[in-house]
Coordinates of C-alpha atoms in Angstrom, one line a residue:
Chain A
X1 CA 0.0 0.1 0.0
X2 CA 1.4 3.5 -0.9
X3 CA 2.9 6.0 1.6
X4 CA 0.3 8.8 2.0
X5 CA 1.1 12.6 2.4
X6 CA -0.2 13.4 5.7
X7 CA -0.4 16.8 7.5
X8 CA -0.4 17.0 11.4
X9 CA -2.0 20.7 11.6
X10 CA -1.3 21.9 15.2
X11 CA -3.4 25.0 15.5
X12 CA -4.0 25.2 19.5
X13 CA -1.8 26.2 22.3
X14 CA 0.8 23.8 23.8
X15 CA -0.5 24.4 27.2
X16 CA -2.3 20.9 27.3
X17 CA -1.1 17.5 26.4
X18 CA -2.5 17.9 22.9
X19 CA 0.5 19.1 21.0
X20 CA 2.2 16.3 23.0
X21 CA -0.5 13.9 21.5
X22 CA -0.2 15.4 18.1
X23 CA 3.5 14.9 18.0
X24 CA 3.7 11.5 19.5
X25 CA 1.0 10.4 16.6
X26 CA 3.1 12.6 14.0
X27 CA 6.4 10.3 14.9
X28 CA 4.7 7.0 14.5
X29 CA 3.0 7.9 11.6
X30 CA 6.2 9.4 10.1
X31 CA 7.2 5.8 9.9
X32 CA 4.9 4.9 7.1
X33 CA 3.9 7.9 5.4
X34 CA 5.3 11.2 4.2
X35 CA 4.7 13.5 7.3
X36 CA 4.4 17.4 7.5
X37 CA 4.0 18.9 10.8
X38 CA 2.3 22.4 10.6
X39 CA 2.2 24.8 13.2
X40 CA -0.1 27.7 12.9
X41 CA -2.2 30.2 14.8
X42 CA -1.4 29.4 18.6
X43 CA 0.4 26.3 17.9
X44 CA 3.4 28.4 17.1
X45 CA 3.8 29.0 20.9
X46 CA 4.8 25.5 20.9
X47 CA 8.0 26.2 19.5
X48 CA 9.4 29.1 21.7
X49 CA 11.7 28.6 24.6
X50 CA 8.8 28.0 26.9
X51 CA 8.9 25.4 30.1
X52 CA 6.6 22.4 29.7
X53 CA 7.7 20.9 32.9
X54 CA 6.6 23.7 35.0
X55 CA 3.1 22.7 34.2
X56 CA 3.6 19.1 34.0
X57 CA 3.9 18.3 30.8
X58 CA 7.1 16.1 29.3
X59 CA 9.1 18.5 27.1
X60 CA 8.7 17.5 23.4
X61 CA 12.6 18.0 21.9
X62 CA 12.6 14.1 21.6
X63 CA 9.9 14.0 19.3
X64 CA 11.0 16.8 17.3
X65 CA 14.2 15.4 17.0
X66 CA 12.6 12.1 15.8
X67 CA 10.7 13.7 13.3
X68 CA 13.8 15.2 11.9
X69 CA 15.8 12.0 11.6
X70 CA 12.5 10.5 9.9
X71 CA 12.9 12.9 7.2
X72 CA 9.2 14.8 8.2
X73 CA 8.9 18.1 7.6
X74 CA 8.0 20.7 10.1
X75 CA 6.7 24.0 9.3
X76 CA 5.8 26.8 11.2
X77 CA 3.4 29.9 9.8
X78 CA 5.5 33.1 9.2
X79 CA 2.5 35.4 9.7
X80 CA 1.6 33.9 13.4
X81 CA 5.0 34.2 14.5
X82 CA 5.1 37.9 13.4
X83 CA 1.8 38.7 14.8
X84 CA 2.6 37.4 18.3
X85 CA 6.4 38.6 18.1
X86 CA 7.8 35.2 19.1
X87 CA 11.2 34.1 18.7
X88 CA 11.8 30.4 17.9
X89 CA 13.8 28.4 20.1
X90 CA 16.7 26.4 18.2
X91 CA 15.3 22.8 18.0
X92 CA 17.3 19.5 17.3
X93 CA 15.4 19.6 13.5
X94 CA 15.1 22.4 11.0
X95 CA 11.8 24.4 11.5
X96 CA 10.6 25.8 8.2
X97 CA 9.0 29.1 8.5
X98 CA 6.2 29.7 5.6
X99 CA 3.8 32.0 4.6
X100 CA 0.2 31.1 4.9
X101 CA -0.5 30.7 1.2
X102 CA 2.2 28.0 0.9
X103 CA 0.8 25.9 3.7
X104 CA -2.8 26.2 2.1
X105 CA -0.9 24.8 -1.0
X106 CA 0.4 22.1 1.0
X107 CA -2.9 21.3 3.0
X108 CA -4.7 21.1 -0.5
X109 CA -2.3 18.9 -1.8
X110 CA -2.3 16.1 1.2
X111 CA -4.3 13.0 1.5
X112 CA -4.8 12.9 5.1
X113 CA -5.4 16.3 7.3
X114 CA -5.3 15.8 11.3
X115 CA -6.1 18.9 12.9
X116 CA -5.2 19.5 16.7
Chain C
X1 CA -15.6 3.1 1.6
X2 CA -13.0 2.4 4.4
X3 CA -13.4 5.0 7.1
X4 CA -11.2 5.7 10.0
X5 CA -12.1 7.8 12.9
X6 CA -9.4 9.1 15.4
X7 CA -11.0 10.3 18.7
X8 CA -8.9 12.0 21.0
X9 CA -11.6 14.0 22.6
X10 CA -13.3 12.9 25.9
X11 CA -16.5 10.9 26.0
X12 CA -18.6 13.9 27.8
X13 CA -17.9 16.3 24.7
X14 CA -20.0 17.1 21.7
X15 CA -17.6 15.3 19.7
X16 CA -18.6 12.1 21.1
X17 CA -22.3 12.4 20.3
X18 CA -21.1 13.4 16.8
X19 CA -18.8 10.5 16.6
X20 CA -21.6 7.8 17.6
X21 CA -24.1 9.1 15.2
X22 CA -21.5 9.4 12.4
X23 CA -20.7 5.5 12.9
X24 CA -24.1 4.7 13.3
X25 CA -24.7 6.3 9.7
X26 CA -21.4 4.6 8.4
X27 CA -22.3 1.2 9.4
X28 CA -25.7 1.4 8.1
X29 CA -24.1 2.3 4.6
X30 CA -22.1 -1.2 5.0
X31 CA -18.8 1.3 5.0
X32 CA -15.8 -0.5 6.9
X33 CA -15.6 1.8 9.9
X34 CA -12.9 1.5 12.3
X35 CA -12.2 3.8 15.5
X36 CA -8.6 4.3 17.1
X37 CA -9.1 5.7 20.6
X38 CA -6.0 7.8 21.8
X39 CA -5.3 10.5 24.7
X40 CA -8.6 11.6 26.6
X41 CA -10.5 9.7 23.9
X42 CA -9.6 6.2 25.9
X43 CA -12.4 7.3 28.4
X44 CA -14.8 6.2 25.6
X45 CA -13.8 2.9 26.0
X46 CA -15.8 2.9 29.2
X47 CA -19.1 3.9 27.6
X48 CA -21.8 1.3 26.7
X49 CA -22.7 3.0 23.0
X50 CA -19.1 2.1 21.8
X51 CA -19.6 -1.6 22.8
X52 CA -22.8 -1.8 21.1
X53 CA -21.4 -0.1 18.3
X54 CA -18.8 -2.9 18.1
X55 CA -21.6 -5.5 18.1
X56 CA -22.7 -3.5 15.3
X57 CA -19.4 -4.5 13.2
X58 CA -17.6 -1.0 14.6
X59 CA -13.7 -2.4 14.7
X60 CA -12.0 -0.5 17.8
X61 CA -8.5 0.2 18.5
X62 CA -6.8 2.1 21.2
X63 CA -3.4 3.3 22.3
X64 CA -2.1 0.9 25.0
X65 CA 0.3 3.6 26.2
X66 CA -2.4 6.1 26.9
X67 CA -4.7 3.4 28.5
X68 CA -1.8 2.6 31.0
X69 CA -1.1 6.2 31.7
X70 CA -4.9 6.3 32.8
X71 CA -5.0 3.1 34.4
X72 CA -7.8 2.1 31.9
X73 CA -8.3 -1.7 31.4
X74 CA -10.3 -2.0 28.1
X75 CA -12.4 -5.3 27.5
X76 CA -10.9 -7.8 25.0
X77 CA -13.4 -6.7 22.3
X78 CA -11.0 -3.5 21.5
X79 CA -7.7 -4.2 20.3
X80 CA -4.6 -3.0 21.8
X81 CA -2.5 -1.0 19.3
X82 CA 0.0 2.1 19.2
X83 CA 0.9 4.8 17.2
X84 CA 2.4 2.8 14.6
X85 CA -0.5 0.7 14.4
X86 CA -2.6 3.9 13.5
X87 CA -0.1 4.6 10.8
X88 CA -1.1 1.2 9.4
X89 CA -4.8 1.9 9.7
X90 CA -4.3 5.2 7.9
X91 CA -2.7 3.4 5.1
X92 CA -5.5 1.4 4.4
X93 CA -8.4 4.3 5.4
X94 CA -10.1 5.8 2.4
X95 CA -11.1 8.7 4.5
X96 CA -9.7 9.8 7.9
X97 CA -11.1 12.0 10.2
X98 CA -9.9 13.2 13.8
X99 CA -12.0 14.6 16.8
X100 CA -9.3 16.3 19.2

């Protein structure tokens, strides 16, 4: 069975377990499919240098590193970062900052879109 | 059609009601219908509605790691799986929906 083009779209803020679970799903699925993890809207807060341990959430540096090693593409929405005046942390995998229109194109071409 | 639903939302959310109705309609149209519970969706395994739907033909899978985290022991009619198992289910599915 063919690999699918999958987008995990993270739009909610990281201050619950949702982003952690979304990334765990993305790591599992990237073993079988072409994976794109896209942070938009408040999801971009996940990529700043915040301290998840302070609210009892496991850090997800390992998931980001694993995604990088498995060739998954990690994307952050340029406008959302600028609107919020954020600085992204240095992660163990490349984070591509992409404008909204390019993200829309990526989603349009995907076979599975999982939004969190 | 092969429909896969990923349920990460808790059983007292509006999503649960939507999922139950959607599965009933899907089974009525003889679609091969599968559901994968993860995160707080694991608590849905404790609801009678899911067992009844299983008896009507719904295939039920769940993330064993998340169940363990929540000290949930699903009955044997639900199949233990993982994130990699979910990736396999996604390969076979024609449509994938997620409720988070």
